Coordinates of C-alpha atoms in Angstrom, one line a residue:
Chain U
X61 CA -25.7 68.0 1.1
X62 CA -28.7 68.1 3.5
X63 CA -30.4 65.4 1.6
X64 CA -27.4 63.1 1.9
X65 CA -27.1 63.9 5.6
X66 CA -30.7 62.9 6.3
X67 CA -30.5 59.9 4.0
X68 CA -31.9 57.5 6.7
X69 CA -35.0 59.7 7.2
X70 CA -35.6 59.9 3.5
X71 CA -35.6 56.2 3.2
X72 CA -38.1 55.9 6.1
X73 CA -40.4 58.5 4.5
X74 CA -40.2 56.9 1.1
X75 CA -41.1 53.5 2.5
X76 CA -43.9 55.1 4.5
X77 CA -45.4 56.6 1.4
X78 CA -45.0 53.4 -0.6
X79 CA -46.7 51.3 2.1
X80 CA -49.6 53.8 2.5
X81 CA -50.0 53.9 -1.3
X82 CA -50.3 50.1 -1.5
X83 CA -52.9 50.1 1.2
X84 CA -55.0 52.6 -0.6
X85 CA -54.4 51.5 -4.2
X86 CA -54.6 47.7 -4.1
X87 CA -57.8 45.8 -4.0
X88 CA -56.4 42.5 -2.9
X89 CA -56.8 42.1 0.8
X90 CA -53.4 40.3 1.3
X91 CA -51.5 42.9 -0.8
X92 CA -53.1 45.6 1.4
X93 CA -51.6 43.8 4.5
X94 CA -48.2 43.7 2.7
X95 CA -48.5 47.5 2.2
X96 CA -49.5 47.9 5.9
X97 CA -46.4 46.0 6.9
X98 CA -44.1 48.1 4.8
X99 CA -45.8 51.2 6.3
X100 CA -45.1 50.0 9.8
X101 CA -41.6 48.9 9.1
X102 CA -40.7 52.4 7.9
X103 CA -41.4 53.6 11.4
X104 CA -39.0 51.1 12.9
X105 CA -36.3 52.6 10.7
X106 CA -37.2 56.1 11.8
X107 CA -36.7 55.1 15.5
X108 CA -33.7 52.8 15.1
X109 CA -31.6 55.2 12.9
X110 CA -32.2 58.0 15.3
X111 CA -30.8 55.9 18.1
X112 CA -27.5 55.3 16.3
X113 CA -24.7 57.8 16.9
X114 CA -21.9 57.9 14.3
X115 CA -18.8 56.5 16.1
X116 CA -20.9 55.3 19.0
X117 CA -20.5 51.8 20.4
X118 CA -23.1 49.5 22.1
X119 CA -24.0 51.0 25.5
X120 CA -21.5 48.9 27.5
X121 CA -19.2 50.7 29.8
X122 CA -15.6 49.9 28.9
X123 CA -12.3 51.7 28.9
X124 CA -11.5 53.7 25.9
X125 CA -15.1 54.2 24.7
X126 CA -16.9 57.4 25.5
X127 CA -19.6 57.6 22.9
X128 CA -22.5 55.2 23.2
X129 CA -25.5 54.7 21.0
X130 CA -29.0 55.1 22.6
X131 CA -30.4 51.6 23.3
X132 CA -33.9 52.8 24.2
X133 CA -35.3 53.1 20.6
X134 CA -34.3 49.5 20.0
X135 CA -36.3 48.4 23.0
X136 CA -39.3 50.4 21.9
X137 CA -39.1 49.0 18.4
X138 CA -38.8 45.5 19.7
X139 CA -42.2 46.1 21.2
X140 CA -43.5 47.7 18.1
X141 CA -42.3 44.7 16.0
X142 CA -44.3 42.4 18.2
X143 CA -47.4 44.6 17.8
X144 CA -46.8 44.6 14.0
X145 CA -46.6 40.8 13.9
X146 CA -49.7 40.5 15.9
X147 CA -51.6 42.9 13.7
X148 CA -50.4 41.0 10.5
X149 CA -51.4 37.7 12.0
X150 CA -54.8 38.9 12.9
X151 CA -55.2 40.6 9.6
X152 CA -54.3 37.4 7.7
X153 CA -56.6 35.3 9.9
X154 CA -59.5 37.7 9.0
X155 CA -58.6 37.3 5.3
X156 CA -58.8 33.5 5.6
X157 CA -62.3 33.9 7.2
X158 CA -63.3 36.4 4.5
X159 CA -62.1 33.9 1.8
X160 CA -64.3 31.2 3.5
X161 CA -67.3 33.4 3.7
X162 CA -67.1 35.1 0.3
X163 CA -64.9 32.8 -1.8
X164 CA -62.8 35.8 -2.8
X165 CA -60.3 38.2 -1.4
X166 CA -60.7 41.0 -4.0
X167 CA -62.3 44.1 -2.5
X168 CA -64.6 44.9 -5.5
X169 CA -65.8 41.3 -5.7
X170 CA -66.8 41.4 -2.0
X171 CA -68.5 44.7 -2.4
X172 CA -70.5 43.3 -5.4
X173 CA -71.6 40.3 -3.3
X174 CA -72.7 42.5 -0.4
X175 CA -74.8 44.7 -2.7
X176 CA -76.6 41.8 -4.4
X177 CA -79.3 40.8 -1.8
Chain I
X229 CA -52.5 48.9 51.9
X230 CA -53.7 47.5 48.6
X231 CA -55.1 50.9 47.7
X232 CA -51.5 52.1 46.9
X233 CA -51.4 49.7 44.0
X234 CA -54.9 50.7 42.6
X235 CA -53.4 52.3 39.4
X236 CA -51.5 49.1 38.5
X237 CA -54.5 46.9 39.4
X238 CA -56.6 48.7 36.7
X239 CA -54.4 47.1 34.0
X240 CA -53.0 44.0 35.7
X241 CA -56.3 42.3 36.8
X242 CA -58.1 42.2 33.5
X243 CA -54.8 41.3 31.7
X244 CA -54.3 38.3 34.0
X245 CA -58.0 37.3 33.9
X246 CA -58.0 37.1 30.1
X247 CA -55.7 34.0 29.9
X248 CA -57.7 32.5 32.9
X249 CA -60.8 32.7 30.7
X250 CA -59.0 30.8 27.9
X251 CA -57.8 28.1 30.4
X252 CA -61.2 27.4 32.0
X253 CA -62.7 26.8 28.5
X254 CA -66.2 27.0 30.0
X255 CA -68.7 29.6 28.9
X256 CA -70.4 30.2 32.2
X257 CA -67.2 30.3 34.2
X258 CA -65.6 32.7 31.7
X259 CA -68.6 35.0 32.0
X260 CA -68.4 35.0 35.8
X261 CA -64.7 35.8 35.7
X262 CA -65.3 38.7 33.3
X263 CA -68.2 39.9 35.4
X264 CA -66.3 39.8 38.7
X265 CA -63.3 41.6 37.1
X266 CA -65.5 44.3 35.6
X267 CA -67.2 45.2 38.8
X268 CA -63.9 45.0 40.8
X269 CA -62.4 47.5 38.3
X270 CA -65.3 49.9 38.8
X271 CA -64.6 49.8 42.5
X272 CA -60.9 50.5 41.9
X273 CA -61.7 53.3 39.5
X274 CA -64.1 55.1 41.8
X275 CA -61.5 54.8 44.6
X276 CA -58.9 56.4 42.3
X277 CA -61.2 59.2 41.1
X278 CA -62.1 60.0 44.7
X279 CA -58.5 60.1 45.7
X280 CA -57.5 62.2 42.7
X281 CA -60.2 64.7 43.5
X282 CA -59.1 65.2 47.0
X283 CA -55.3 64.8 46.7
X284 CA -54.7 66.2 43.3
X285 CA -52.4 63.9 41.3
X286 CA -51.7 60.2 42.2
X287 CA -48.3 59.1 40.9
X288 CA -47.6 55.4 40.8
X289 CA -44.1 54.1 40.0
X290 CA -44.2 50.8 38.2
X291 CA -41.6 48.5 39.7
X292 CA -40.5 51.4 41.9
X293 CA -38.4 53.0 39.1
X294 CA -38.4 56.7 39.6
X295 CA -39.9 58.7 36.7
X296 CA -39.0 59.9 34.1
X297 CA -36.7 56.8 33.7
X298 CA -39.3 54.3 34.9
X299 CA -42.9 54.0 33.7
X300 CA -45.2 56.2 35.7
X301 CA -48.9 55.7 36.1
X302 CA -50.5 59.0 36.8
X303 CA -54.1 59.7 37.8
X304 CA -55.6 63.2 37.9
X305 CA -59.3 64.2 37.7
X306 CA -59.3 64.0 33.9
X307 CA -58.3 60.4 33.5
X308 CA -59.9 59.4 36.8
X309 CA -63.2 60.5 35.2
X310 CA -62.4 58.4 32.2
X311 CA -61.4 55.3 34.2
X312 CA -64.8 55.5 36.0
X313 CA -66.7 55.8 32.7
X314 CA -64.9 52.9 31.0
X315 CA -65.2 50.5 34.0
X316 CA -68.8 51.6 34.7
X317 CA -69.9 50.9 31.1
X318 CA -67.8 47.6 31.2
X319 CA -69.5 46.5 34.4
X320 CA -73.1 47.3 33.2
X321 CA -72.4 45.7 29.7
X322 CA -71.0 42.6 31.3
X323 CA -74.1 42.2 33.5
X324 CA -76.2 42.5 30.4
X325 CA -74.2 40.3 28.1
X326 CA -75.0 36.7 29.1
X327 CA -78.3 36.2 27.3
X328 CA -77.2 38.5 24.5
X329 CA -74.0 36.7 23.9
X330 CA -75.7 33.3 24.2
X331 CA -77.9 34.3 21.3
X332 CA -75.3 35.9 19.0
X333 CA -72.0 34.1 19.5
X334 CA -71.5 30.3 19.1
X335 CA -71.2 28.7 22.6
X336 CA -67.9 27.0 21.8
X337 CA -66.3 30.5 21.4
X338 CA -67.7 32.1 24.5
X339 CA -64.5 31.7 26.6
X340 CA -62.4 33.3 23.9
X341 CA -65.0 36.1 23.4
X342 CA -64.8 37.0 27.1
X343 CA -61.0 36.8 27.0
X344 CA -60.9 39.3 24.1
X345 CA -63.3 41.5 26.1
X346 CA -61.0 41.5 29.1
X347 CA -58.0 42.4 26.9
X348 CA -59.9 45.2 25.4
X349 CA -60.9 46.5 28.9
X350 CA -57.3 46.2 30.1
X351 CA -56.1 48.2 27.1
X352 CA -58.6 51.0 27.4
X353 CA -58.0 51.4 31.1
X354 CA -54.3 51.2 30.4
X355 CA -54.4 54.1 28.0
X356 CA -56.3 56.2 30.5
X357 CA -54.1 55.4 33.5
X358 CA -50.6 55.5 32.1
X359 CA -48.3 58.6 32.1
X360 CA -45.9 57.2 29.5
X361 CA -46.2 58.0 25.8
X362 CA -45.0 54.7 24.4
X363 CA -47.1 52.8 26.9
X364 CA -50.1 54.6 25.4
X365 CA -49.3 53.1 22.0
X366 CA -48.9 49.6 23.4
X367 CA -52.2 49.7 25.3
X368 CA -53.9 51.3 22.3
X369 CA -52.8 48.3 20.2
X370 CA -53.9 45.8 22.9
X371 CA -57.4 47.3 23.0
X372 CA -57.6 47.7 19.2
X373 CA -56.5 44.1 18.4
X374 CA -59.0 42.9 20.9
X375 CA -61.7 45.1 19.4
X376 CA -61.0 43.7 15.9
X377 CA -61.6 40.2 17.2
X378 CA -64.8 41.2 19.1
X379 CA -66.2 42.8 16.0
X380 CA -65.3 39.9 13.7
X381 CA -67.5 37.6 16.0
X382 CA -70.7 39.2 14.7
X383 CA -73.0 36.7 13.0
X384 CA -73.3 38.6 9.6
X385 CA -70.3 37.8 7.3
X386 CA -70.0 41.6 6.7
X387 CA -68.7 41.7 10.3
X388 CA -65.5 40.2 8.9
X389 CA -65.0 42.9 6.2
X390 CA -65.9 45.6 8.8
X391 CA -63.3 44.2 11.2
X392 CA -60.7 44.1 8.4
X393 CA -61.4 47.7 7.4
X394 CA -61.1 48.8 11.0
X395 CA -57.9 46.9 11.3
X396 CA -56.4 48.7 8.3
X397 CA -57.6 52.1 9.4
X398 CA -56.8 51.5 13.1
X399 CA -53.3 50.4 12.3
X400 CA -52.6 53.4 10.2
X401 CA -53.9 55.6 13.0
X402 CA -51.8 53.9 15.6
X403 CA -48.7 54.0 13.4
X404 CA -49.2 57.8 12.9
X405 CA -49.4 58.1 16.7
X406 CA -46.0 56.2 17.1
X407 CA -44.4 58.5 14.5
X408 CA -45.7 61.5 16.5
X409 CA -44.4 60.0 19.8
X410 CA -41.1 59.1 18.1
X411 CA -40.5 62.7 16.8
X412 CA -41.3 64.0 20.3
X413 CA -38.8 61.6 21.8
X414 CA -36.1 62.6 19.2
X415 CA -36.5 66.2 20.1
X416 CA -36.8 65.9 23.9
X417 CA -35.3 62.6 24.9
X418 CA -38.1 61.6 27.2
X419 CA -41.3 59.6 27.0
X420 CA -42.9 60.6 30.3
X421 CA -45.9 62.8 29.6
X422 CA -45.2 65.1 32.6
X423 CA -41.6 65.4 31.6
X424 CA -42.5 66.0 28.0
X425 CA -44.8 68.8 29.1
X426 CA -41.8 70.6 30.6
X427 CA -39.4 70.0 27.7
X428 CA -41.6 70.5 24.6
X429 CA -41.9 74.3 25.1
X430 CA -38.1 74.7 24.7
X431 CA -38.3 73.2 21.2
X432 CA -41.9 74.0 20.3
X433 CA -41.1 76.0 17.1
X434 CA -38.9 73.4 15.5
X435 CA -40.3 71.5 12.5
X436 CA -40.2 68.0 14.0
X437 CA -42.4 69.1 16.9
X438 CA -44.9 70.6 14.5
X439 CA -44.8 67.4 12.5
X440 CA -45.3 65.4 15.7
X441 CA -48.4 67.5 16.5
X442 CA -49.8 66.9 13.0
X443 CA -49.1 63.1 13.1
X444 CA -50.6 62.8 16.6
X445 CA -53.7 64.8 15.6
X446 CA -54.4 62.8 12.5
X447 CA -53.6 59.5 14.1
X448 CA -55.8 60.1 17.2
X449 CA -58.6 61.6 14.9
X450 CA -58.6 58.3 13.0
X451 CA -59.1 56.5 16.3
X452 CA -61.8 58.8 17.6
X453 CA -63.6 58.8 14.2
X454 CA -63.5 62.6 13.6
X455 CA -65.6 63.4 10.5
X456 CA -63.7 62.6 7.3
X457 CA -61.8 59.8 9.1
X458 CA -64.9 58.0 10.4
X459 CA -65.4 55.5 7.5
X460 CA -64.5 52.4 9.6
X461 CA -67.1 53.2 12.3
X462 CA -70.6 52.6 10.8
X463 CA -69.9 49.1 9.5
X464 CA -67.9 48.1 12.6
X465 CA -70.8 49.2 14.9
X466 CA -73.5 47.8 12.7
X467 CA -72.3 44.2 12.4
X468 CA -70.5 43.6 15.7
X469 CA -72.4 41.6 18.4
X470 CA -74.8 43.9 20.3
X471 CA -72.8 43.8 23.5
X472 CA -69.6 44.7 21.7
X473 CA -71.3 47.6 20.0
X474 CA -72.5 49.0 23.3
X475 CA -69.1 48.6 25.0
X476 CA -67.0 49.9 22.1
X477 CA -69.3 52.8 21.2
X478 CA -69.4 54.0 24.8
X479 CA -65.7 53.7 25.6
X480 CA -63.2 53.3 22.7
X481 CA -63.8 56.6 21.0
X482 CA -64.1 58.4 24.3
X483 CA -60.6 57.1 25.3
X484 CA -59.3 58.4 22.0
X485 CA -60.8 61.9 22.8
X486 CA -59.0 61.8 26.1
X487 CA -55.7 61.1 24.3
X488 CA -56.3 64.1 22.1
X489 CA -57.0 66.3 25.1
X490 CA -53.9 64.9 26.9
X491 CA -51.6 65.6 24.0
X492 CA -53.1 69.0 23.2
X493 CA -53.3 70.4 26.7
X494 CA -50.8 68.5 28.8
X495 CA -47.9 67.8 26.4
X496 CA -48.0 70.6 23.9
X497 CA -49.7 73.1 26.2
X498 CA -53.0 75.1 25.7
X499 CA -51.3 78.3 24.4
X500 CA -49.2 76.5 21.8
X501 CA -52.1 74.4 20.3
X502 CA -54.9 76.9 20.7
X503 CA -53.2 80.2 19.8
X504 CA -50.0 79.6 17.9
X505 CA -50.8 76.7 15.6
X506 CA -54.6 77.4 15.2
X507 CA -55.7 73.8 15.6
X508 CA -59.2 75.0 16.8
X509 CA -60.0 76.5 13.4
X510 CA -59.6 73.1 11.7
X511 CA -61.5 71.3 14.5
X512 CA -64.3 73.7 14.3
X513 CA -64.9 73.1 10.6
X514 CA -64.6 69.3 10.9
X515 CA -66.9 69.2 14.0
X516 CA -69.6 71.2 12.3
X517 CA -69.3 69.0 9.2
X518 CA -69.6 65.9 11.4
X519 CA -72.7 67.3 13.2
X520 CA -74.6 68.1 10.0
X521 CA -73.3 65.5 7.4
X522 CA -73.4 62.5 9.8
X523 CA -76.8 63.4 11.3
X524 CA -78.2 63.8 7.8
X525 CA -76.8 60.4 6.7
X526 CA -78.3 58.9 9.9
X527 CA -81.8 60.0 8.8
X528 CA -81.5 57.7 5.7
X529 CA -80.4 54.5 7.4
X530 CA -82.8 51.6 7.7
X531 CA -80.6 49.5 10.1
X532 CA -81.0 51.0 13.5
X533 CA -77.5 50.1 14.7
X534 CA -76.1 51.8 11.6
X535 CA -78.3 54.9 12.2
X536 CA -76.9 55.2 15.8
X537 CA -73.4 54.6 14.5
X538 CA -73.7 57.7 12.3
X539 CA -75.3 59.5 15.2
X540 CA -72.1 58.6 17.1
X541 CA -70.0 60.3 14.5
X542 CA -72.2 63.4 14.8
X543 CA -72.0 63.4 18.6
X544 CA -68.2 63.2 18.4
X545 CA -68.5 66.4 16.4
X546 CA -70.1 68.0 19.5
X547 CA -67.3 66.7 21.7
X548 CA -64.5 68.1 19.5
X549 CA -66.6 71.3 19.1
X550 CA -66.0 72.0 22.8
X551 CA -62.2 71.8 22.2
X552 CA -62.4 74.2 19.3
X553 CA -64.0 77.0 21.3
X554 CA -60.7 77.1 23.1
X555 CA -62.1 78.0 26.5
X556 CA -62.5 76.4 29.9
X557 CA -66.3 76.3 29.4
X558 CA -65.9 74.6 26.1
X559 CA -63.6 72.0 27.6
X560 CA -66.1 71.4 30.4
X561 CA -68.7 70.8 27.7
X562 CA -66.4 68.4 26.0
X563 CA -65.7 66.4 29.1
X564 CA -69.4 66.4 30.2
X565 CA -70.5 65.3 26.7
X566 CA -67.8 62.6 26.8
X567 CA -69.5 61.0 29.8
X568 CA -73.0 61.8 28.8
X569 CA -72.7 60.4 25.3
X570 CA -70.9 57.3 26.6
X571 CA -73.9 56.6 29.0
X572 CA -76.5 57.5 26.4
X573 CA -75.1 55.5 23.5
X574 CA -74.4 52.6 25.9
X575 CA -78.0 52.6 26.9
X576 CA -79.3 52.8 23.3
X577 CA -77.1 50.0 22.0
X578 CA -78.0 47.8 24.9
X579 CA -81.7 48.3 24.2
X580 CA -81.1 47.5 20.6
X581 CA -79.4 44.4 21.8
X582 CA -82.7 43.5 23.6
X583 CA -84.6 44.0 20.4
X584 CA -82.0 42.0 18.4
X585 CA -82.6 39.1 20.8
X586 CA -86.2 39.0 19.6
X587 CA -86.2 40.2 15.9
X588 CA -82.5 39.4 14.9
X589 CA -81.8 42.3 12.6
X590 CA -83.1 45.6 14.0
X591 CA -84.4 47.7 11.1
X592 CA -87.1 50.3 10.7
X593 CA -89.2 47.5 9.0
X594 CA -88.6 44.8 11.6
X595 CA -89.5 46.9 14.6
X596 CA -92.9 48.1 13.3
X597 CA -95.4 48.0 16.2
X598 CA -92.8 46.7 18.6
X599 CA -93.9 49.4 21.1
X600 CA -96.9 47.2 22.0
X601 CA -95.0 43.9 22.5
X602 CA -91.8 45.2 24.0
X603 CA -93.0 48.4 25.8
X604 CA -90.2 48.7 28.3
X605 CA -87.4 48.4 25.7
X606 CA -89.1 50.8 23.3
X607 CA -89.7 53.4 26.0
X608 CA -86.1 53.2 27.0
X609 CA -85.1 53.8 23.4
X610 CA -87.4 56.9 23.4
X611 CA -85.8 58.3 26.6
X612 CA -82.3 57.6 25.2
X613 CA -83.4 59.4 22.0
X614 CA -84.4 62.4 24.1
X615 CA -81.0 62.5 25.5
X616 CA -79.4 62.4 22.0
X617 CA -81.6 65.3 21.0
X618 CA -80.8 67.2 24.2
X619 CA -84.3 67.5 25.7
X620 CA -84.2 69.2 29.1
X621 CA -84.0 66.8 32.2
X622 CA -81.7 64.4 30.2
X623 CA -77.9 64.4 30.2
X624 CA -77.8 65.4 26.5
X625 CA -79.4 68.8 27.5
X626 CA -76.7 69.5 30.1
X627 CA -73.8 69.0 27.7
X628 CA -75.5 71.1 24.9
X629 CA -76.2 73.8 27.4
X630 CA -72.5 74.1 28.3
X631 CA -71.6 74.0 24.6
X632 CA -74.0 76.8 23.8
X633 CA -72.7 78.8 26.8
X634 CA -69.1 78.3 25.5
X635 CA -70.2 79.5 22.1
X636 CA -71.9 82.6 23.5
X637 CA -68.9 83.3 25.7
X638 CA -66.8 83.7 22.6
X639 CA -69.6 85.8 21.0
X640 CA -70.2 83.2 18.4
X641 CA -74.1 83.3 18.4
X642 CA -74.1 81.7 14.9
X643 CA -72.5 78.6 16.5
X644 CA -75.2 78.5 19.1
X645 CA -77.8 78.5 16.3
X646 CA -76.0 75.8 14.4
X647 CA -75.9 73.6 17.5
X648 CA -79.7 74.0 17.9
X649 CA -80.3 73.3 14.2
X650 CA -78.2 70.1 14.2
X651 CA -80.2 68.9 17.2
X652 CA -83.3 69.1 15.0
X653 CA -81.7 66.5 12.7
X654 CA -81.5 64.2 15.7
X655 CA -85.2 64.8 16.2
X656 CA -85.8 63.6 12.7
X657 CA -83.9 60.3 12.9
X658 CA -85.2 59.4 16.4
X659 CA -88.8 60.2 15.2
X660 CA -88.5 57.6 12.5
X661 CA -87.9 55.0 15.2
X662 CA -90.8 56.3 17.4
X663 CA -93.1 56.3 14.4
X664 CA -92.2 52.8 13.3
X665 CA -92.4 51.4 16.9
X666 CA -95.6 53.0 18.0
X667 CA -97.7 54.1 15.0
X668 CA -97.2 51.5 12.4
X669 CA -99.1 48.2 12.0
X670 CA -97.0 45.5 13.7
X671 CA -94.7 43.5 11.4
X672 CA -95.6 39.7 11.5
X673 CA -92.6 39.0 13.7
X674 CA -93.0 42.0 16.0
X675 CA -96.5 40.8 16.8
X676 CA -95.3 37.6 18.4
X677 CA -92.3 38.8 20.3
X678 CA -92.2 39.1 24.1
X679 CA -90.3 41.5 26.4
X680 CA -86.5 40.9 26.8
X681 CA -85.4 39.0 29.9
X682 CA -84.8 41.0 33.1
X683 CA -81.1 40.2 33.1
X684 CA -80.9 42.3 30.0
X685 CA -83.5 44.9 30.7
X686 CA -82.2 45.9 34.2
X687 CA -78.6 46.8 33.1
X688 CA -80.0 48.7 30.0
X689 CA -82.5 50.6 32.2
X690 CA -79.8 51.3 34.7
X691 CA -78.0 53.3 32.0
X692 CA -81.2 55.0 30.9
X693 CA -81.8 55.9 34.5
X694 CA -78.3 57.3 34.7
X695 CA -79.2 59.5 31.6
X696 CA -82.1 61.0 33.5
X697 CA -80.4 61.2 36.9
X698 CA -77.3 63.0 35.7
X699 CA -79.6 65.3 33.7
X700 CA -81.3 66.4 36.9
X701 CA -78.4 66.3 39.3
X702 CA -75.4 67.7 37.6
X703 CA -73.2 68.3 40.7
X704 CA -71.2 65.1 40.2
X705 CA -70.6 65.2 36.4
X706 CA -70.2 69.0 35.9
X707 CA -68.4 69.4 39.1
X708 CA -65.7 66.9 38.2
X709 CA -65.6 68.1 34.6
X710 CA -65.1 71.7 35.6
X711 CA -62.2 70.8 37.8
X712 CA -60.7 68.6 35.1
X713 CA -61.1 71.4 32.5
X714 CA -59.4 73.9 34.6
X715 CA -56.5 71.5 35.2
X716 CA -56.1 71.0 31.4
X717 CA -56.3 74.7 30.6
X718 CA -53.8 75.3 33.5
X719 CA -51.2 73.2 31.6
X720 CA -49.3 70.9 33.9
X721 CA -51.0 67.6 34.9

């Protein structure tokens, strides 16, 4: 019963683990960034789902509605999404530069090239 | 009149100056803007620290919204000290940077380089000045994203992979910090640090709060490069442009240490973190591992920047060791070493920047005999090395003295012995530099080099002089640090 009750948190934690696993296990630099994005997205879910109250409406005062959802987590996560996009963009830009400098985006290939000279 | 708005100016001025640098598109003008802003921020920071020392806490309401609903900027002696450190290093490094950046960064990118530096400065000052937990995350990401860009501007292509690695690790760290802040918010319904400090004790034994402490500790430890989480640091420091290494090494990890202190002592409270959850035991083991493992690895490095990077990891061990003694004396040692190591490493990396101007890659082989051709630079490195080791009359001695005092206060004489033993490792790696620079036959390139220009030597020597001055006159540093440590142990900010 408890597991079902905390379903949203379970989803967030599973996504968190999947994302972190991809970052660690994959050697491809773009795939690592995909993992990083999933990892960050799981945190958005953690915040957003906590702000929702069952039966709550958007926080606009009107007659007949007494329970409101908390809008603050949405605002916070809007900021976090912007940060996430910026990070992804910078990460991809770095990968482009790495591709130009090394001719590959595989981690082990890059390591081999660095060890050669 | 304007002094009321000093807390906001710390963030706003560099933040607005950054796009200005991009708009002017001129290398010299961008440098002048960055230089002026850096020195202005130092002036503002010293004003804030002086006021915080006399008046206690300065609270600034952003947009006049009353805390805890609005965002509050809050300056007390702890973060006042940090603001002064960050802006002081920023001002000195900016004065130094023109010749160094001309040499290491393509001229067409200079205005972007200085814009990224200003964003980084703004982020670091923002983390220190803000009293809002989510604000901390935003500023952390501003400074981190700017740092990734600055590191990637290094000439070596390995700077790109170093920056990428730092981006991955840094983002994981920052995300952990958001999770921690989120869990605290879910349990207390507030993001204001002072408000959190009052509400956390009511729920401190619930599992989410413990999880929040764990996430925050690991996330911040990634940012401050605590021993097993330091893997991003050596490459990032080694391949970044010299000026960036000096700035980041002296400020970024120190700001992360401040965050750790802020969350441990202000938000969770000293008794909860130190006595009930036993965080010090973990910190003690990791700090000792950092001191010995990183110092030993430093001995085997041929690249001097890499060697000092590993030395930084070891020195961070000393900083966290002060926290793990769980006493006011230990915290004083932490805060003093925070300042001292910032100044020392800033000086050393700037001097390596002087050498890099002449010999490009600064390795044990390339600096052979350089003591004869660049005497001032090399002598500065030796004095900085003394400070790393902890020779009396340097700042390094002052912080180790307090660290040993804190260990003896707890009756841990074995810890005092270990601190002294690990200092000997610093002797070994600094001796390799001295030996190469003074006693080896000059390398062909080192024979022809000349002393670095005054515009670089003066700022670097200013930091070296600060190492000696604060080693002799400890009233300012130790005085402020003691007051700040008592404030942290007392609980409320």
